[in-house]
PDB file of C-alpha atoms in Angstrom:
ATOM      1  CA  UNK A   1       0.000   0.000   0.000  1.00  0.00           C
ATOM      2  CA  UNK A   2       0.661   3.658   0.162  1.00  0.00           C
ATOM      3  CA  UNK A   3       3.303   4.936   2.523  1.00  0.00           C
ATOM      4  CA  UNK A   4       5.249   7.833   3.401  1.00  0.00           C
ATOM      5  CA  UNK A   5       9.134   7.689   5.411  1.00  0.00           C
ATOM      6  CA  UNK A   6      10.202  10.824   6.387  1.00  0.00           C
ATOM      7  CA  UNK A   7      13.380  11.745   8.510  1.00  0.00           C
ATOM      8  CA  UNK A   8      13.043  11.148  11.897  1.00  0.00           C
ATOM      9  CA  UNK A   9      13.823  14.299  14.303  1.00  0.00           C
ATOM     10  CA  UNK A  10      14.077  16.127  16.269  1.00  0.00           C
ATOM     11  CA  UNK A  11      16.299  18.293  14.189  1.00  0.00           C
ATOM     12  CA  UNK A  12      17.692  21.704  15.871  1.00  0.00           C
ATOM     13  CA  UNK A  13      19.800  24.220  13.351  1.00  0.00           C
ATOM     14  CA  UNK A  14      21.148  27.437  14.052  1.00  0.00           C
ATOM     15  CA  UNK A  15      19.662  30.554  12.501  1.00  0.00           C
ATOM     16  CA  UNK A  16      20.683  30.912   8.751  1.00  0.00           C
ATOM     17  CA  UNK A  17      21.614  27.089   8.211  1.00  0.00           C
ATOM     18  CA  UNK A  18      20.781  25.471   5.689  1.00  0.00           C
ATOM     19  CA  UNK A  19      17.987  23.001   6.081  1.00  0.00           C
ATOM     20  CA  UNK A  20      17.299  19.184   4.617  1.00  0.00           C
ATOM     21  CA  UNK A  21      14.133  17.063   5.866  1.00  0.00           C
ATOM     22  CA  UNK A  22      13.994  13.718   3.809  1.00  0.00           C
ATOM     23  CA  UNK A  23      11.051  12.168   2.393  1.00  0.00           C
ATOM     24  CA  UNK A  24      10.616   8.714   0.428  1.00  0.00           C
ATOM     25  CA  UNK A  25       7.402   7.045  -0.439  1.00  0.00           C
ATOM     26  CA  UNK A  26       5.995   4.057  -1.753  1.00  0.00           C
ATOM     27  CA  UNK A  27       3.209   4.222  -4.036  1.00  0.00           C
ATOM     28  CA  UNK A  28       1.638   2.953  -7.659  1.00  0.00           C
ATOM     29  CA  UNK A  29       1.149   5.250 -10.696  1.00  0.00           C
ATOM     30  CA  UNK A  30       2.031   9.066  -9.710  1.00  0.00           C
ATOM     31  CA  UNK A  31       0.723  10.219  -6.396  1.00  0.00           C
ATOM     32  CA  UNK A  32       0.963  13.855  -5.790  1.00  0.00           C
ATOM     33  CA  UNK A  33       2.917  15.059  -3.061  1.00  0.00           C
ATOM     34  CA  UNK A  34       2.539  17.468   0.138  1.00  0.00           C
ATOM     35  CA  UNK A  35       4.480  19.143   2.572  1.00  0.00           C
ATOM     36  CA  UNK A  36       2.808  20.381   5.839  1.00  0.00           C
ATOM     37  CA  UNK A  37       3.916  22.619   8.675  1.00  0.00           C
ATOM     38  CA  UNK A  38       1.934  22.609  11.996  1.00  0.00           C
ATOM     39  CA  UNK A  39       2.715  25.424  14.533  1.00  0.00           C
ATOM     40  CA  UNK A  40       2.331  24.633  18.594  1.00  0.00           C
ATOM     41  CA  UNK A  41      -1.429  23.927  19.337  1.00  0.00           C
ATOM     42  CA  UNK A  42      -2.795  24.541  15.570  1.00  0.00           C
ATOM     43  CA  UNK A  43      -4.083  22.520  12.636  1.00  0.00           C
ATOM     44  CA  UNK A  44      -1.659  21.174   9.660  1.00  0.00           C
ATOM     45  CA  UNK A  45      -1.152  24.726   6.763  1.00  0.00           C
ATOM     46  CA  UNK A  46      -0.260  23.220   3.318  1.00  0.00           C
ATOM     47  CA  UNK A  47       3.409  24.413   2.777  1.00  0.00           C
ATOM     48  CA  UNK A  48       3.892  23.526  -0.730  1.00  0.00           C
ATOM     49  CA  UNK A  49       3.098  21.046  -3.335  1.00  0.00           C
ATOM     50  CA  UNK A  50       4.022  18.679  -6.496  1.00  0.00           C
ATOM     51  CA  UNK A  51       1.513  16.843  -8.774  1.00  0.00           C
ATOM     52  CA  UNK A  52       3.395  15.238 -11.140  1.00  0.00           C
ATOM     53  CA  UNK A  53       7.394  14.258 -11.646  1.00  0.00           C
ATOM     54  CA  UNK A  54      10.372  16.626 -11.912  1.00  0.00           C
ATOM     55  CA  UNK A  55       7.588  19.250 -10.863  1.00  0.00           C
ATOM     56  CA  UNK A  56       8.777  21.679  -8.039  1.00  0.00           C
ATOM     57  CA  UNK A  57       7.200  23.319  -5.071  1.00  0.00           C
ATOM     58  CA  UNK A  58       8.165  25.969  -3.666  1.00  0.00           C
ATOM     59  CA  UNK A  59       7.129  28.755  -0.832  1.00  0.00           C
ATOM     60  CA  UNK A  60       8.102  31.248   2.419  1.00  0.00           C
ATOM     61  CA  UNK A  61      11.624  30.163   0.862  1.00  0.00           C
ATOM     62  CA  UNK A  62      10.942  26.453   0.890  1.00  0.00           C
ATOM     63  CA  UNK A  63      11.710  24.005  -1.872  1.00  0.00           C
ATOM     64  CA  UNK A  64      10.946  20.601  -2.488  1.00  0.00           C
ATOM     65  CA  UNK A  65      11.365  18.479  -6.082  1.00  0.00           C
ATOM     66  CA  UNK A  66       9.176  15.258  -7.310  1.00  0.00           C
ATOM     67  CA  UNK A  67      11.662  12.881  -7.940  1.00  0.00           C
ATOM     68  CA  UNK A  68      10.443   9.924  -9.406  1.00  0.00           C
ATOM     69  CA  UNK A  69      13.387   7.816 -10.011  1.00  0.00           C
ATOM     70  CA  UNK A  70      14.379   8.247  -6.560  1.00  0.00           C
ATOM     71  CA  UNK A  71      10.692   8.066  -5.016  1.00  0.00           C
ATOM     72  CA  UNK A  72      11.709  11.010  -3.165  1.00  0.00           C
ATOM     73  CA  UNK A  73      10.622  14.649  -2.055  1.00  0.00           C
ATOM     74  CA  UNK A  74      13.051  15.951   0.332  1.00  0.00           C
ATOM     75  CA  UNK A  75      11.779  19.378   2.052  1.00  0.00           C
ATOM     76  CA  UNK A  76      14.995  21.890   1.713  1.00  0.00           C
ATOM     77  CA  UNK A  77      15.693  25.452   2.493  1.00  0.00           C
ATOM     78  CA  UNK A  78      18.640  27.348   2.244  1.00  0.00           C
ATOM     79  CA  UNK A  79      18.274  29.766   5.275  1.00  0.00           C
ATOM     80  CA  UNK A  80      16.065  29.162   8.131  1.00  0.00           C
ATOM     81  CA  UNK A  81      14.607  31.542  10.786  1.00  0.00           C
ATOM     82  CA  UNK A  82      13.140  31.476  14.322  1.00  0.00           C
ATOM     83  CA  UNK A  83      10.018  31.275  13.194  1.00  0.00           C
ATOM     84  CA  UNK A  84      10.698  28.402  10.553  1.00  0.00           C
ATOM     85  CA  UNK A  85      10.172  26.165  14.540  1.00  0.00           C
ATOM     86  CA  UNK A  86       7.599  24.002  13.807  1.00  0.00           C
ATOM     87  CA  UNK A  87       6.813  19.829  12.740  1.00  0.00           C
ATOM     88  CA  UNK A  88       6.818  19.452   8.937  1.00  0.00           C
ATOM     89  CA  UNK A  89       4.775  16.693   7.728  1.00  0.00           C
ATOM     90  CA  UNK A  90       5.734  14.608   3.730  1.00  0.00           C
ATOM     91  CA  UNK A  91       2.130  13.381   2.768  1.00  0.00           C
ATOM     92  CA  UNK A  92       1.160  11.746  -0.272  1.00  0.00           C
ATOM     93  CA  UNK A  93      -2.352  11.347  -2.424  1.00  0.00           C
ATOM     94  CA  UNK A  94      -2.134   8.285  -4.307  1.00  0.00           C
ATOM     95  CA  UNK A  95      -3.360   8.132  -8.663  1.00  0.00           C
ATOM     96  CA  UNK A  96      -7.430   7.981  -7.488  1.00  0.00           C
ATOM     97  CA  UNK A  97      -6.978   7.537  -3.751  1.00  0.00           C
ATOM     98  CA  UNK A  98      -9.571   8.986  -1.479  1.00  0.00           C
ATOM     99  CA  UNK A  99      -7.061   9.559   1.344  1.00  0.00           C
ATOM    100  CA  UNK A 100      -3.541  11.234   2.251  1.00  0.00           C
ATOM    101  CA  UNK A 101      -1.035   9.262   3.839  1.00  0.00           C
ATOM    102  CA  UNK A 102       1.337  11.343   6.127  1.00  0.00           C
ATOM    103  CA  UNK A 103       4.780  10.868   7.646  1.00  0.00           C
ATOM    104  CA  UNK A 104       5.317  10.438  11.036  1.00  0.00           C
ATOM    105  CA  UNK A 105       6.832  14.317  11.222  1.00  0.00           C
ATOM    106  CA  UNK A 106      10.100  15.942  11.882  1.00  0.00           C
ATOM    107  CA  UNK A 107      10.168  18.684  14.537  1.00  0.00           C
ATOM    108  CA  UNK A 108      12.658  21.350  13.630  1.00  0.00           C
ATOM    109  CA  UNK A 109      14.095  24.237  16.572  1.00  0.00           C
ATOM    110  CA  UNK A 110      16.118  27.050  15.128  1.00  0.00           C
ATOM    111  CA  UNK A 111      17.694  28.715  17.647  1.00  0.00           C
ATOM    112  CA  UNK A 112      19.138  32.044  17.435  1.00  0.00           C
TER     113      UNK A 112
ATOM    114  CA  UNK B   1     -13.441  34.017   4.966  1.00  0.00           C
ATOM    115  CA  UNK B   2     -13.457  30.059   3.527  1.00  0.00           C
ATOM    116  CA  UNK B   3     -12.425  27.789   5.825  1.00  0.00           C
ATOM    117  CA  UNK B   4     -12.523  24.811   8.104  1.00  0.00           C
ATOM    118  CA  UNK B   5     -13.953  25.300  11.793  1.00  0.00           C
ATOM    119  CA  UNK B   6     -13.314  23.253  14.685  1.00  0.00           C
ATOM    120  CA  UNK B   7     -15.003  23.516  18.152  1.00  0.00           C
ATOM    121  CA  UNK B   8     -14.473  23.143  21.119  1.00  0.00           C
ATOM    122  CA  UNK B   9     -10.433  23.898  20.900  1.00  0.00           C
ATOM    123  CA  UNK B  10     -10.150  21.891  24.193  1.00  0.00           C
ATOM    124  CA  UNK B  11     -12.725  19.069  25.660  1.00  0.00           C
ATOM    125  CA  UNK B  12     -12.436  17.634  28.587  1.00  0.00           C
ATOM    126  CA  UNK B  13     -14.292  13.672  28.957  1.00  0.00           C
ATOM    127  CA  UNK B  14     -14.929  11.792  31.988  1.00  0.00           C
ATOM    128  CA  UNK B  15     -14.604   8.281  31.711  1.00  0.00           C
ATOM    129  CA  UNK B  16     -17.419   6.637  30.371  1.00  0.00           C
ATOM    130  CA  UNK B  17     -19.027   9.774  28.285  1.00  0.00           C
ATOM    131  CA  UNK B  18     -19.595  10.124  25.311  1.00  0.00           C
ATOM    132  CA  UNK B  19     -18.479  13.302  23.535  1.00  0.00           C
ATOM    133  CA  UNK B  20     -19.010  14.682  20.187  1.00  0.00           C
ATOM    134  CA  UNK B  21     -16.517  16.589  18.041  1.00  0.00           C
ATOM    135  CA  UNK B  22     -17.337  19.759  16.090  1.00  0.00           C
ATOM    136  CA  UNK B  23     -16.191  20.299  12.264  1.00  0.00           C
ATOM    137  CA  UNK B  24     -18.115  22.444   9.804  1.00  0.00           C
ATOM    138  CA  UNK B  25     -16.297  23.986   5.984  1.00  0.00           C
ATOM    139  CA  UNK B  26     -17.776  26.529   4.068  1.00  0.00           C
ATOM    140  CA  UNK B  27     -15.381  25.181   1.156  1.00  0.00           C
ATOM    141  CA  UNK B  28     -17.828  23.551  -0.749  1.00  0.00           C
ATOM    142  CA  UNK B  29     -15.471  20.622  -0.396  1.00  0.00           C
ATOM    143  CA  UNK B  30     -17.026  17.228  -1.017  1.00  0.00           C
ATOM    144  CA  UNK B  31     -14.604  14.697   0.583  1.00  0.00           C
ATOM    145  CA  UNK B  32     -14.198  15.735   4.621  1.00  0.00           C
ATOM    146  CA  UNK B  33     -12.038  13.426   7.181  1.00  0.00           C
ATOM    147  CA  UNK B  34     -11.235  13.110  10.189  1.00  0.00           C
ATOM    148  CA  UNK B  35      -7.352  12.613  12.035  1.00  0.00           C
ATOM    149  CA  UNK B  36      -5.976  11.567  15.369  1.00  0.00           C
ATOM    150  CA  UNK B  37      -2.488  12.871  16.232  1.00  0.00           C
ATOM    151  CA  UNK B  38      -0.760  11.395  18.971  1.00  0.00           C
ATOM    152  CA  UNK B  39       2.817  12.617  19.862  1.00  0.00           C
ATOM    153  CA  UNK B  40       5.279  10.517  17.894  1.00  0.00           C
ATOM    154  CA  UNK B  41       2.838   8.750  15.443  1.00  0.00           C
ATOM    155  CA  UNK B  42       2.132  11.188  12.749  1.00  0.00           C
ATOM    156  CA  UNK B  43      -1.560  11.334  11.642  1.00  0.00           C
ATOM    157  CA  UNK B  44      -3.882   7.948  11.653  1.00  0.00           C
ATOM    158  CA  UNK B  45      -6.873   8.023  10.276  1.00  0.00           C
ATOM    159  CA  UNK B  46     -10.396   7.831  11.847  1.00  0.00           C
ATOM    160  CA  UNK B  47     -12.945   8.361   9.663  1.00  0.00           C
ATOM    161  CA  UNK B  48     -13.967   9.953   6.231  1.00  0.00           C
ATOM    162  CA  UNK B  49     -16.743  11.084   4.093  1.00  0.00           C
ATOM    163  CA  UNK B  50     -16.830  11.379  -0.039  1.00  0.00           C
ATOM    164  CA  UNK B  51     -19.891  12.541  -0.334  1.00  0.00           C
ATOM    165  CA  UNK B  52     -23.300  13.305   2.122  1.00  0.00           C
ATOM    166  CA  UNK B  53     -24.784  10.395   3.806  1.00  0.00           C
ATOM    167  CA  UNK B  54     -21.726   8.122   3.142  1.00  0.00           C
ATOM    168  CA  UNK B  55     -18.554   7.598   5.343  1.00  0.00           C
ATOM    169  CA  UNK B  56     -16.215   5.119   5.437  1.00  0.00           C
ATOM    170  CA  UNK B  57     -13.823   3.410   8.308  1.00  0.00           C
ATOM    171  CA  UNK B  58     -10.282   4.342   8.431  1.00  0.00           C
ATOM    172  CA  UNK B  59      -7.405   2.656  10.114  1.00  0.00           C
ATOM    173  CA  UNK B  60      -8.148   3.340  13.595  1.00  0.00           C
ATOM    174  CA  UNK B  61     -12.245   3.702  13.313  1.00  0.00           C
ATOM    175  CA  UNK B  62     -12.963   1.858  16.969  1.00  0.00           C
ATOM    176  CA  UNK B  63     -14.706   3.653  19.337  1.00  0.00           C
ATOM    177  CA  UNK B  64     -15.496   6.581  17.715  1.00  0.00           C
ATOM    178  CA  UNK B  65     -18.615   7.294  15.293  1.00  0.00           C
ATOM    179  CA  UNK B  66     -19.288  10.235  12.380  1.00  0.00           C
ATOM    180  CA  UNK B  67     -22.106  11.112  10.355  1.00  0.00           C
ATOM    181  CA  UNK B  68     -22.548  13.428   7.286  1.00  0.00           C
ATOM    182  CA  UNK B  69     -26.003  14.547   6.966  1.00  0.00           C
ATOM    183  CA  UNK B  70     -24.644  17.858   5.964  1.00  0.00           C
ATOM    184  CA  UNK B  71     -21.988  18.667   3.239  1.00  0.00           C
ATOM    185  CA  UNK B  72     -20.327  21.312   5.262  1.00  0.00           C
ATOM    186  CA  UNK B  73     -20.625  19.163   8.405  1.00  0.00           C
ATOM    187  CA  UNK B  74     -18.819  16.328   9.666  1.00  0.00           C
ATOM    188  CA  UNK B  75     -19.004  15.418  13.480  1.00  0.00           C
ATOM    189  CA  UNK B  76     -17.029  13.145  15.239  1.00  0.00           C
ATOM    190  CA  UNK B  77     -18.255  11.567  18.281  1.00  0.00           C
ATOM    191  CA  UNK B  78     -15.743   9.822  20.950  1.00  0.00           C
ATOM    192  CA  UNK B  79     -17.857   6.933  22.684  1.00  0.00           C
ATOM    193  CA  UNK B  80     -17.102   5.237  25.910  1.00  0.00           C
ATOM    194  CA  UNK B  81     -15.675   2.074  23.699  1.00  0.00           C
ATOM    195  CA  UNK B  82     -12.566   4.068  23.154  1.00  0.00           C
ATOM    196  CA  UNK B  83     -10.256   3.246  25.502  1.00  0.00           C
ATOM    197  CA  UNK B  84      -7.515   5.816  25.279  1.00  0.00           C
ATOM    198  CA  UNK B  85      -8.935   9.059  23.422  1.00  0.00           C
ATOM    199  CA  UNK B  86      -6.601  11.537  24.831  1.00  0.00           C
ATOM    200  CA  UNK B  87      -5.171  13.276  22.132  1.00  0.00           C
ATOM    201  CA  UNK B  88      -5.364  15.762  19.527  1.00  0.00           C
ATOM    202  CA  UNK B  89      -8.435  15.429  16.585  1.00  0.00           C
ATOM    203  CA  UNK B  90      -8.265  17.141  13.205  1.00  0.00           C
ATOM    204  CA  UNK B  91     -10.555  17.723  11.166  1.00  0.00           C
ATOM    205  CA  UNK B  92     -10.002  18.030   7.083  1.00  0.00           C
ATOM    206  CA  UNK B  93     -11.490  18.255   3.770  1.00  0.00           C
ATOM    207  CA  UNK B  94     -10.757  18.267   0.476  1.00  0.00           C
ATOM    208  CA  UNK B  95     -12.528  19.206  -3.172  1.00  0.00           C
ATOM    209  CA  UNK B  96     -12.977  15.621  -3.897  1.00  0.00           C
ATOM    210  CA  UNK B  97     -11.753  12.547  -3.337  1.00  0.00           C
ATOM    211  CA  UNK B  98      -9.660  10.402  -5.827  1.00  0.00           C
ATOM    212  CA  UNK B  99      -8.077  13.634  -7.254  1.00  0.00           C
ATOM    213  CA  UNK B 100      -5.222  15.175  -6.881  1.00  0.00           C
ATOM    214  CA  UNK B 101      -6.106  17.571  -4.612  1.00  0.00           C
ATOM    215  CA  UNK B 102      -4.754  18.654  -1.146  1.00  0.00           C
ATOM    216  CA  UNK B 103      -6.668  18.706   2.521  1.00  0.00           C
ATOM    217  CA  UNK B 104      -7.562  21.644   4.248  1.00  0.00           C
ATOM    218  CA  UNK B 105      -7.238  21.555   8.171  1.00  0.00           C
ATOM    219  CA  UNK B 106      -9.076  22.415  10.957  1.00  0.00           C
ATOM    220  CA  UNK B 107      -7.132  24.058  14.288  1.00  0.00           C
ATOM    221  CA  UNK B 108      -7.428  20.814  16.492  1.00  0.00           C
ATOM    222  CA  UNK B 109      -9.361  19.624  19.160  1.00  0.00           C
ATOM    223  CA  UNK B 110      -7.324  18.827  21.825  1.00  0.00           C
ATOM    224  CA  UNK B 111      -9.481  15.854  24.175  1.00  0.00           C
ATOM    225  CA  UNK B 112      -8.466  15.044  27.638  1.00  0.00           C
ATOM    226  CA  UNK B 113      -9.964  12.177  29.396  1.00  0.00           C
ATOM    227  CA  UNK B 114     -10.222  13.269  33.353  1.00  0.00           C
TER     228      UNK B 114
END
C-alpha cells in the first residue's frame, strides 16, 4: 500500500543554516505530493506542493522536487529563521486515492 | 473568509461519556475526514466522508462514530468504547476525493480524558 518515510527528528539548526528534511514514499502510478507545517497547538497549513514528476514546489523560501526515479521529495531550504520552529509533515495522495497518507513528522528548533 | 472550523479547541471527557466533536467547511469541499495525532505517530486516520450520507472506516475507526447529513458538516463523536482518546483530533477536507487535490485543516481539538 501507500506509505510515506520521512526523517526522523528532532532536528535543531542554528539561525541561517541550511535546512534538509527527507522524504521517500511508496506508491503505484504518480501520487501527488505534500508538505505540511503545523505550529504549537494549531491545525496542519499546506506548505507547498508537487503533482506530477520533476515538478517543483516551492514557498516562504521552501523548496521541495518530485523525484520519481528516486521516489523522493526531500523538504529543503537554504536559510532558516526562528520562526521556521515548527513539525513538517511529507504526505502523499495516491493516482485515485480517497485519502492522504502522512509521515510520522520531523520537529525542527532554530535557535538564534 | 473560507475555511474549516473546529469547536471546542479543548474538551475535557470523563470516563465513560460520550463526547461529540465539532467540524463544519464553508469550502464547498465534497470529501471531509477526520485525524488523530498522537505525539510521535504522525496522523492515523479515523474516519472519512466522499460525499453526504456516506462515510467510510479508516485505520483506527474503533470507538469513535461520524455522520454526514450535511456537506459542510462532519461530526465526530468519541464513545465510551474508546479506551484511550486523549489526544489531539483534526478535522479536514478536500474538493474531492480520488483527485489530486490537497486537505484543508481544521485548528485541532485537543481531548483530555479526566
Amino acid at each position: 500500500g501507500d506509505s510515506v518515510t520521512q526523517m526522523e527528528g528532532p532536528v535543531t539548526l542554528s539561525e541561517e543554516a541550511f535546512l534538509t528534511i527527507n522524504c521517500t514514499y511508496t506508491a503505484t502510478g504518480y501520487p501527488s505530493l505534500f508538505w505540511y507545517v503545523q505550529y504549537p497547538g494549531e491545525g496542519l497549513q499546506l506548505l507547498l506542493k508537487a503533482t506530477k514528476a520533476d515538478d517543483k514546489g516551492s514557498n516562504k523560501g521552501f523548496e521541495a522536487t518530485y523525484r520519481k526515479e528516486t521516489t523522493s521529495f526531500h523538504l529543503e531550504k537554504g536559510s532558516v529563521q526562528v520562526s521556521d520552529s515548527a513539525v513538517y509533515f511529507c504526505a502523499l495522495r495516491g493516482t485515485g486515492a480517497n485519502n492522504l497518507f502522512f509521515g510520522t513528522g520531523t520537529r525542527l528548533t532554530v535557535i538564534p | 473568509d473560507g475555511g474549516i472550523t473546529q469547536s471546542p479547541k479543548y474538551l475535557f471527557r470523563k470516563e465513560g461519556q460520550n463526547v461529540t466533536l465539532s467540524c463544519e467547511q464553508n469550502l464547498n469541499h465534497d470529501a471531509m475526514y477526520w485525524y488523530r495525532q498522537d505525539p510521535g505517530q504522525g496522523l492515523r486516520l479515523i474516519y472519512y466522508s466522499q460525499i453526504v450520507n456516506d462515510f467510510q472506516k479508516g485505520d483506527i475507526a474503533e470507538g469513535y462514530s461520524v455522520s454526514r447529513e450535511k456537506k459542510e458538516s462532519f461530526p465526530l463523536t468519541v464513545t465510551s468504547a474508546q479506551k484511550n482518546p486523549t489526544a489531539f483530533y483534526l478535522c479536514a477536507s478536500s474538493i474531492g476525493a480520488g483527485g489530486k487535490g490537497e486537505a484543508f485543516f481544521g485548528q485541532g481539538t485537543r481531548l483530555t480524558v479526566v
